[in-house]
Amino acid sequence: MAYLTVLRIPGAAAFFATTALGRLGVSMYGLSVILAAASGYADYLRAGLVGGAFAASEAVGGPVVGRFVDRAGQRRALPLIAVAHLAALTGLVTVLATAAPVWLAALVAVAAGASVPQLGALAAARWSHLLHGDPRIDTAFSLESLANSAAFIAGPLAASGAVALLTPTAGVAAACVLVVGATLGLSAQRATMPAPQEPRGERPVWRTVAALGVANVLLGLLFGTTQLAVTALAREQDRVALAGVYYLTMSVGSLVASALYGTIRWTVPPWARLAGAGLLATIGAAILHSEPFTGLFVIGLGVGPVIIVIGTLLEARVPKSRLTQAFALMSALSAAGIALSGLAGGAAVQAHGHTGGFALIIAYTCGLVLLPLLLRRAA
């Protein structure tokens, strides 16, 4: 009933469904670009270069796109972003299908990644417009977390299926249709649009944003290192297929916790919720070595609420004139953490196997427990 209550707000169900479909497309991009480039070049190094260019430019361009939306307003900004992204993705599909020089493919991938519409941030801004100061905002962000988790489970499966059944570039094309269609659909839903905001004498919140940014980097490090560690564990067990099952276990835990979180009317302060969720994740990390499946599930139980509380704090403390940009920045920092995990996590797993990765996971979850101290100082 808690979820039905927020979806019954006029216009909420429409923009939630629209952005959920669009985020499925966004979650397809990473694997789709790699698969298309690997097929076109028959070379994983060049495929990785193109995929990396896309991912890096999306991380850098996301906050820029968010700032443009905050200043211009969704009504004016979204059609322009949709057209720019469609043009860039059309170019990317063309160069990958024709195996154009890799430098050209990487350049077009930069344009395509930088223009990705920040659908999660756009949805968060609309929820804030409808529910700012309302305790139901926790339920709304829980709903967003569920949609996001589901998209990043289904997206890679949809991408690989499109490539297997159709053409190497079918995954990129299908993702583009979903993302551009959702962006245009969102631009037509004007009743729930937040008005464009100009900054006027706003209280500086850089400490809050910095603290929440650290949390997102830690989450990215946790996700990336977990992927490496469970892959190493599955290989050591000579059961490589288990790697995906291990990682899915953590995702299921996150989904369960997010679903439960949104049904509770919280009276505990957000910083205490964040500390409690971080502690739960740390407990899961501590039992990883002896009980991998249970440990991963418990980590997921902590991670889901951490993501939701970050959104709640961000919505409450960041001025409306910078809200979309702030949410896009958090996504970029998570992506940066995943990228950085390849260095520390890769070195630890290479030197000590899955136990090295598990040790880093404990460190990152402990960071999520300590982070509320920074948040309280930033308040």
Short mmCIF file of C-alpha atoms in Angstrom, two decimals:
data_model
loop_
_atom_site.label_atom_id
_atom_site.label_comp_id
_atom_site.label_asym_id
_atom_site.label_seq_id
_atom_site.Cartn_x
_atom_site.Cartn_y
_atom_site.Cartn_z
CA MET A 1 0.00 0.00 0.00
CA ALA A 2 2.89 2.37 0.66
CA TYR A 3 4.05 2.07 -2.96
CA LEU A 4 0.50 2.39 -4.30
CA THR A 5 0.09 5.58 -2.28
CA VAL A 6 2.97 7.35 -4.01
CA LEU A 7 2.10 5.97 -7.45
CA ARG A 8 -1.43 7.33 -7.08
CA ILE A 9 -0.11 10.88 -6.90
CA PRO A 10 -1.31 12.49 -10.17
CA GLY A 11 1.31 11.98 -12.87
CA ALA A 12 3.69 9.91 -10.71
CA ALA A 13 2.93 6.49 -12.21
CA ALA A 14 3.40 7.86 -15.74
CA PHE A 15 6.85 9.36 -15.21
CA PHE A 16 7.96 6.40 -13.06
CA ALA A 17 7.05 3.90 -15.80
CA THR A 18 8.66 6.08 -18.47
CA THR A 19 11.97 6.46 -16.66
CA ALA A 20 12.00 2.77 -15.66
CA LEU A 21 11.85 1.75 -19.34
CA GLY A 22 14.52 4.28 -20.19
CA ARG A 23 16.84 3.03 -17.46
CA LEU A 24 16.55 -0.45 -18.91
CA GLY A 25 18.06 1.03 -22.05
CA VAL A 26 20.81 2.80 -20.10
CA SER A 27 21.71 -0.46 -18.36
CA MET A 28 22.06 -2.15 -21.77
CA TYR A 29 24.62 0.33 -23.10
CA GLY A 30 27.79 -0.95 -21.42
CA LEU A 31 27.61 -4.56 -22.61
CA SER A 32 26.00 -3.63 -25.93
CA VAL A 33 28.82 -1.28 -26.92
CA ILE A 34 31.47 -3.86 -25.95
CA LEU A 35 29.71 -6.65 -27.89
CA ALA A 36 29.26 -4.50 -31.00
CA ALA A 37 32.86 -3.28 -30.93
CA ALA A 38 34.25 -6.78 -30.29
CA SER A 39 32.32 -8.10 -33.29
CA GLY A 40 33.34 -5.24 -35.57
CA TYR A 41 37.04 -5.25 -34.71
CA ALA A 42 37.56 -8.87 -33.61
CA ASP A 43 39.87 -7.39 -30.99
CA TYR A 44 39.01 -7.05 -27.29
CA LEU A 45 41.61 -4.35 -26.70
CA ARG A 46 39.98 -2.03 -29.23
CA ALA A 47 36.53 -3.05 -28.00
CA GLY A 48 37.57 -2.12 -24.48
CA LEU A 49 38.87 1.23 -25.68
CA VAL A 50 35.54 2.10 -27.30
CA GLY A 51 33.54 0.84 -24.32
CA GLY A 52 35.78 2.71 -21.90
CA ALA A 53 35.43 5.93 -23.89
CA PHE A 54 31.65 5.63 -23.71
CA ALA A 55 31.59 4.90 -19.96
CA ALA A 56 34.11 7.61 -19.03
CA SER A 57 32.36 10.30 -21.05
CA GLU A 58 28.99 9.35 -19.53
CA ALA A 59 30.46 9.76 -16.04
CA VAL A 60 31.95 13.16 -16.90
CA GLY A 61 29.04 14.37 -19.01
CA GLY A 62 26.25 13.31 -16.62
CA PRO A 63 26.63 16.22 -14.17
CA VAL A 64 26.96 18.65 -17.11
CA VAL A 65 23.70 17.37 -18.59
CA GLY A 66 22.11 17.60 -15.13
CA ARG A 67 23.23 21.21 -14.71
CA PHE A 68 21.79 22.09 -18.11
CA VAL A 69 18.44 20.56 -17.11
CA ASP A 70 18.38 22.45 -13.79
CA ARG A 71 19.00 25.78 -15.51
CA ALA A 72 16.87 25.34 -18.65
CA GLY A 73 14.12 23.18 -17.17
CA GLN A 74 13.05 19.73 -18.33
CA ARG A 75 10.55 21.11 -20.82
CA ARG A 76 13.21 22.91 -22.86
CA ALA A 77 16.19 20.68 -22.18
CA LEU A 78 14.86 17.16 -22.74
CA PRO A 79 14.01 17.40 -26.46
CA LEU A 80 17.46 18.89 -27.17
CA ILE A 81 19.21 16.16 -25.17
CA ALA A 82 17.15 13.45 -26.91
CA VAL A 83 18.04 14.75 -30.39
CA ALA A 84 21.73 15.08 -29.54
CA HIS A 85 21.86 11.59 -28.06
CA LEU A 86 20.00 10.05 -31.00
CA ALA A 87 22.42 11.65 -33.45
CA ALA A 88 25.45 10.47 -31.48
CA LEU A 89 24.13 6.89 -31.09
CA THR A 90 23.24 6.72 -34.79
CA GLY A 91 26.83 7.68 -35.53
CA LEU A 92 28.14 5.08 -33.09
CA VAL A 93 26.04 2.28 -34.59
CA THR A 94 27.27 3.29 -38.05
CA VAL A 95 30.97 3.33 -37.20
CA LEU A 96 30.76 0.04 -35.30
CA ALA A 97 28.83 -1.68 -38.08
CA THR A 98 31.39 -0.59 -40.66
CA ALA A 99 34.47 -1.23 -38.49
CA ALA A 100 35.67 2.35 -38.95
CA PRO A 101 39.08 3.33 -37.50
CA VAL A 102 39.07 2.77 -33.77
CA TRP A 103 40.02 6.40 -33.01
CA LEU A 104 36.88 7.53 -34.83
CA ALA A 105 34.72 4.99 -32.98
CA ALA A 106 36.17 6.14 -29.65
CA LEU A 107 35.51 9.79 -30.55
CA VAL A 108 31.89 9.08 -31.46
CA ALA A 109 31.54 6.96 -28.31
CA VAL A 110 32.61 9.99 -26.25
CA ALA A 111 29.82 12.07 -27.81
CA ALA A 112 27.30 9.27 -27.28
CA GLY A 113 28.26 8.72 -23.64
CA ALA A 114 28.39 12.41 -22.77
CA SER A 115 24.85 12.96 -24.08
CA VAL A 116 23.15 10.09 -22.20
CA PRO A 117 19.98 11.50 -20.56
CA GLN A 118 20.21 11.18 -16.78
CA LEU A 119 16.85 9.49 -16.31
CA GLY A 120 17.38 8.52 -12.68
CA ALA A 121 18.26 12.11 -11.77
CA LEU A 122 15.29 13.41 -13.77
CA ALA A 123 12.93 11.09 -11.91
CA ALA A 124 14.44 12.09 -8.54
CA ALA A 125 13.90 15.77 -9.36
CA ARG A 126 10.23 15.07 -10.12
CA TRP A 127 9.73 13.14 -6.89
CA SER A 128 11.30 16.05 -5.01
CA HIS A 129 8.95 18.46 -6.78
CA LEU A 130 5.95 16.38 -5.68
CA LEU A 131 7.04 15.25 -2.20
CA HIS A 132 9.63 17.67 -0.79
CA GLY A 133 9.22 17.64 3.00
CA ASP A 134 6.79 14.72 2.82
CA PRO A 135 7.84 11.49 4.64
CA ARG A 136 6.63 9.54 1.62
CA ILE A 137 9.82 10.63 -0.18
CA ASP A 138 11.51 7.57 1.41
CA THR A 139 8.98 5.31 -0.28
CA ALA A 140 9.46 7.09 -3.61
CA PHE A 141 13.23 6.65 -3.50
CA SER A 142 12.80 3.00 -2.48
CA LEU A 143 10.68 2.57 -5.59
CA GLU A 144 13.41 4.19 -7.67
CA SER A 145 16.02 1.88 -6.15
CA LEU A 146 13.90 -1.15 -7.03
CA ALA A 147 13.49 0.02 -10.62
CA ASN A 148 17.20 0.73 -10.94
CA SER A 149 18.23 -2.65 -9.53
CA ALA A 150 15.79 -4.49 -11.77
CA ALA A 151 17.07 -2.59 -14.82
CA PHE A 152 20.70 -3.47 -14.15
CA ILE A 153 19.78 -7.13 -13.75
CA ALA A 154 17.63 -7.31 -16.89
CA GLY A 155 19.65 -4.91 -19.06
CA PRO A 156 22.74 -7.06 -19.70
CA LEU A 157 20.49 -10.06 -20.39
CA ALA A 158 18.47 -8.03 -22.90
CA ALA A 159 21.64 -6.72 -24.54
CA SER A 160 23.19 -10.15 -25.02
CA GLY A 161 19.87 -11.54 -26.24
CA ALA A 162 19.46 -8.81 -28.86
CA VAL A 163 22.98 -9.40 -30.16
CA ALA A 164 22.57 -13.18 -30.22
CA LEU A 165 19.21 -13.12 -32.01
CA LEU A 166 19.70 -10.15 -34.36
CA THR A 167 22.90 -8.30 -35.24
CA PRO A 168 26.02 -7.21 -33.30
CA THR A 169 24.72 -3.62 -33.12
CA ALA A 170 21.13 -4.58 -32.23
CA GLY A 171 21.76 -4.12 -28.51
CA VAL A 172 23.02 -0.55 -28.96
CA ALA A 173 20.11 0.28 -31.30
CA ALA A 174 17.48 -1.19 -28.96
CA ALA A 175 18.95 0.64 -25.97
CA CYS A 176 18.92 3.91 -27.90
CA VAL A 177 15.24 3.48 -28.81
CA LEU A 178 14.35 2.92 -25.15
CA VAL A 179 16.42 5.84 -23.85
CA VAL A 180 15.42 8.40 -26.49
CA GLY A 181 11.78 7.28 -26.37
CA ALA A 182 11.70 7.65 -22.59
CA THR A 183 13.33 11.09 -22.76
CA LEU A 184 10.81 12.37 -25.29
CA GLY A 185 7.97 10.75 -23.36
CA LEU A 186 9.14 12.47 -20.19
CA SER A 187 9.31 15.83 -21.96
CA ALA A 188 5.60 15.50 -22.82
CA GLN A 189 4.61 14.94 -19.16
CA ARG A 190 4.53 18.53 -17.99
CA ALA A 191 2.31 18.29 -14.93
CA THR A 192 5.07 16.80 -12.79
CA MET A 193 7.95 18.88 -14.15
CA PRO A 194 9.94 20.94 -11.65
CA ALA A 195 10.34 24.54 -12.74
CA PRO A 196 13.81 25.72 -13.79
CA GLN A 197 15.65 27.29 -10.87
CA GLU A 198 18.22 30.05 -10.67
CA PRO A 199 20.58 29.95 -7.66
CA ARG A 200 19.78 32.84 -5.31
CA GLY A 201 21.53 33.15 -1.97
CA GLU A 202 21.58 29.41 -1.36
CA ARG A 203 23.32 27.88 1.64
CA PRO A 204 26.55 26.13 0.59
CA VAL A 205 26.13 22.35 0.80
CA TRP A 206 29.45 21.22 -0.62
CA ARG A 207 30.33 19.31 2.57
CA THR A 208 27.14 17.29 2.40
CA VAL A 209 27.62 16.60 -1.29
CA ALA A 210 31.26 15.64 -0.68
CA ALA A 211 30.32 13.21 2.10
CA LEU A 212 27.59 11.61 0.01
CA GLY A 213 30.00 11.52 -2.91
CA VAL A 214 32.44 9.51 -0.80
CA ALA A 215 29.61 7.08 -0.07
CA ASN A 216 28.96 6.62 -3.77
CA VAL A 217 32.65 6.05 -4.50
CA LEU A 218 32.69 3.41 -1.76
CA LEU A 219 29.64 1.75 -3.29
CA GLY A 220 31.32 1.72 -6.70
CA LEU A 221 34.48 0.22 -5.19
CA LEU A 222 32.34 -2.37 -3.42
CA PHE A 223 30.46 -3.37 -6.58
CA GLY A 224 33.55 -3.59 -8.75
CA THR A 225 35.65 -5.45 -6.19
CA THR A 226 32.82 -7.90 -5.50
CA GLN A 227 32.65 -8.76 -9.20
CA LEU A 228 36.38 -9.48 -9.25
CA ALA A 229 36.38 -11.42 -5.97
CA VAL A 230 33.45 -13.70 -6.77
CA THR A 231 34.90 -14.38 -10.22
CA ALA A 232 38.16 -15.43 -8.57
CA LEU A 233 36.26 -17.58 -6.06
CA ALA A 234 34.29 -19.33 -8.79
CA ARG A 235 37.49 -20.00 -10.75
CA GLU A 236 39.23 -21.38 -7.68
CA GLN A 237 36.27 -23.70 -7.18
CA ASP A 238 36.49 -24.66 -10.86
CA ARG A 239 32.89 -23.56 -11.30
CA VAL A 240 33.12 -20.37 -13.36
CA ALA A 241 29.37 -20.26 -14.00
CA LEU A 242 28.85 -19.59 -10.28
CA ALA A 243 30.37 -16.10 -10.59
CA GLY A 244 27.15 -14.64 -11.96
CA VAL A 245 25.07 -16.48 -9.36
CA TYR A 246 27.24 -15.13 -6.55
CA TYR A 247 26.87 -11.54 -7.76
CA LEU A 248 23.14 -11.97 -8.38
CA THR A 249 22.77 -13.03 -4.74
CA MET A 250 23.92 -9.59 -3.60
CA SER A 251 21.52 -7.93 -6.07
CA VAL A 252 18.63 -9.99 -4.71
CA GLY A 253 19.51 -8.91 -1.17
CA SER A 254 19.49 -5.28 -2.29
CA LEU A 255 16.11 -5.70 -3.97
CA VAL A 256 14.58 -7.31 -0.86
CA ALA A 257 15.91 -4.60 1.46
CA SER A 258 14.80 -1.78 -0.86
CA ALA A 259 11.30 -3.25 -1.08
CA LEU A 260 11.03 -3.50 2.71
CA TYR A 261 12.58 -0.09 3.35
CA GLY A 262 9.87 1.72 1.41
CA THR A 263 7.07 0.21 3.50
CA ILE A 264 8.39 1.61 6.80
CA ARG A 265 7.52 5.06 8.17
CA TRP A 266 10.92 5.99 9.55
CA THR A 267 11.46 7.98 12.75
CA VAL A 268 15.19 7.18 13.01
CA PRO A 269 17.38 10.02 11.63
CA PRO A 270 18.84 9.41 8.16
CA TRP A 271 22.45 9.38 9.41
CA ALA A 272 21.57 6.59 11.88
CA ARG A 273 19.86 4.62 9.12
CA LEU A 274 22.97 5.00 7.00
CA ALA A 275 25.18 3.75 9.83
CA GLY A 276 22.88 0.79 10.47
CA ALA A 277 22.79 -0.19 6.81
CA GLY A 278 26.58 0.09 6.61
CA LEU A 279 26.93 -2.09 9.72
CA LEU A 280 24.67 -4.72 8.15
CA ALA A 281 26.84 -4.72 5.02
CA THR A 282 29.95 -5.05 7.18
CA ILE A 283 28.49 -8.09 8.96
CA GLY A 284 27.86 -9.66 5.57
CA ALA A 285 31.41 -8.90 4.48
CA ALA A 286 32.79 -10.45 7.67
CA ILE A 287 31.17 -13.82 6.95
CA LEU A 288 32.01 -13.91 3.24
CA HIS A 289 34.94 -16.27 3.62
CA SER A 290 32.98 -18.97 5.46
CA GLU A 291 29.51 -18.41 3.92
CA PRO A 292 29.81 -16.66 0.52
CA PHE A 293 26.15 -16.82 -0.48
CA THR A 294 24.85 -15.71 2.92
CA GLY A 295 27.48 -12.99 3.17
CA LEU A 296 26.68 -11.58 -0.26
CA PHE A 297 22.95 -11.58 0.47
CA VAL A 298 23.49 -9.73 3.77
CA ILE A 299 25.77 -7.21 2.05
CA GLY A 300 22.93 -6.58 -0.40
CA LEU A 301 20.53 -6.08 2.51
CA GLY A 302 22.76 -3.23 3.67
CA VAL A 303 23.57 -1.77 0.25
CA GLY A 304 19.93 -1.22 -0.80
CA PRO A 305 19.10 1.11 2.13
CA VAL A 306 22.45 2.93 1.78
CA ILE A 307 21.50 3.92 -1.77
CA ILE A 308 18.04 5.07 -0.67
CA VAL A 309 19.29 7.12 2.30
CA ILE A 310 21.85 8.85 0.08
CA GLY A 311 19.01 9.90 -2.22
CA THR A 312 16.88 11.09 0.70
CA LEU A 313 19.69 13.20 2.18
CA LEU A 314 20.59 14.64 -1.18
CA GLU A 315 16.98 15.62 -1.91
CA ALA A 316 16.57 17.25 1.51
CA ARG A 317 19.78 19.29 1.54
CA VAL A 318 20.71 20.23 -2.03
CA PRO A 319 19.03 23.38 -3.45
CA LYS A 320 16.47 22.81 -6.21
CA SER A 321 18.65 24.74 -8.64
CA ARG A 322 21.32 22.02 -8.45
CA LEU A 323 19.31 18.88 -7.65
CA THR A 324 19.42 17.12 -11.02
CA GLN A 325 23.12 17.90 -11.30
CA ALA A 326 23.75 16.52 -7.80
CA PHE A 327 21.99 13.22 -8.51
CA ALA A 328 23.87 12.87 -11.80
CA LEU A 329 27.13 13.56 -9.94
CA MET A 330 26.40 10.73 -7.50
CA SER A 331 25.94 8.32 -10.41
CA ALA A 332 29.21 9.53 -11.93
CA LEU A 333 31.07 8.98 -8.66
CA SER A 334 29.70 5.43 -8.38
CA ALA A 335 30.98 4.77 -11.89
CA ALA A 336 34.35 6.23 -10.89
CA GLY A 337 34.48 3.88 -7.91
CA ILE A 338 33.80 0.89 -10.16
CA ALA A 339 36.59 2.02 -12.46
CA LEU A 340 39.02 2.48 -9.56
CA SER A 341 38.16 -0.96 -8.20
CA GLY A 342 39.92 -2.44 -11.20
CA LEU A 343 43.22 -1.13 -9.80
CA ALA A 344 43.05 -1.93 -6.08
CA GLY A 345 40.70 -4.88 -6.43
CA GLY A 346 42.57 -6.33 -9.37
CA ALA A 347 45.90 -6.12 -7.56
CA ALA A 348 44.48 -7.67 -4.38
CA VAL A 349 42.81 -10.55 -6.21
CA GLN A 350 45.88 -11.14 -8.37
CA ALA A 351 48.12 -11.36 -5.30
CA HIS A 352 45.85 -13.15 -2.81
CA GLY A 353 42.96 -14.63 -4.76
CA HIS A 354 39.38 -14.13 -3.61
CA THR A 355 40.48 -13.56 0.00
CA GLY A 356 42.29 -10.38 -1.06
CA GLY A 357 39.11 -9.09 -2.65
CA PHE A 358 37.05 -10.04 0.41
CA ALA A 359 39.45 -8.07 2.65
CA LEU A 360 38.89 -4.95 0.56
CA ILE A 361 35.12 -5.46 0.69
CA ILE A 362 35.33 -5.41 4.51
CA ALA A 363 37.28 -2.14 4.34
CA TYR A 364 34.75 -0.50 2.03
CA THR A 365 31.74 -1.53 4.13
CA CYS A 366 33.50 -0.25 7.28
CA GLY A 367 33.82 3.06 5.45
CA LEU A 368 30.04 3.12 5.04
CA VAL A 369 29.68 2.74 8.81
CA LEU A 370 32.09 5.60 9.55
CA LEU A 371 30.67 7.93 6.90
CA PRO A 372 27.70 9.18 9.02
CA LEU A 373 30.23 10.96 11.24
CA LEU A 374 31.13 13.10 8.22
CA LEU A 375 27.45 13.64 7.46
CA ARG A 376 26.70 14.86 10.96
CA ARG A 377 29.53 17.39 10.75
CA ALA A 378 28.28 18.47 7.34
CA ALA A 379 24.71 18.99 8.58
#
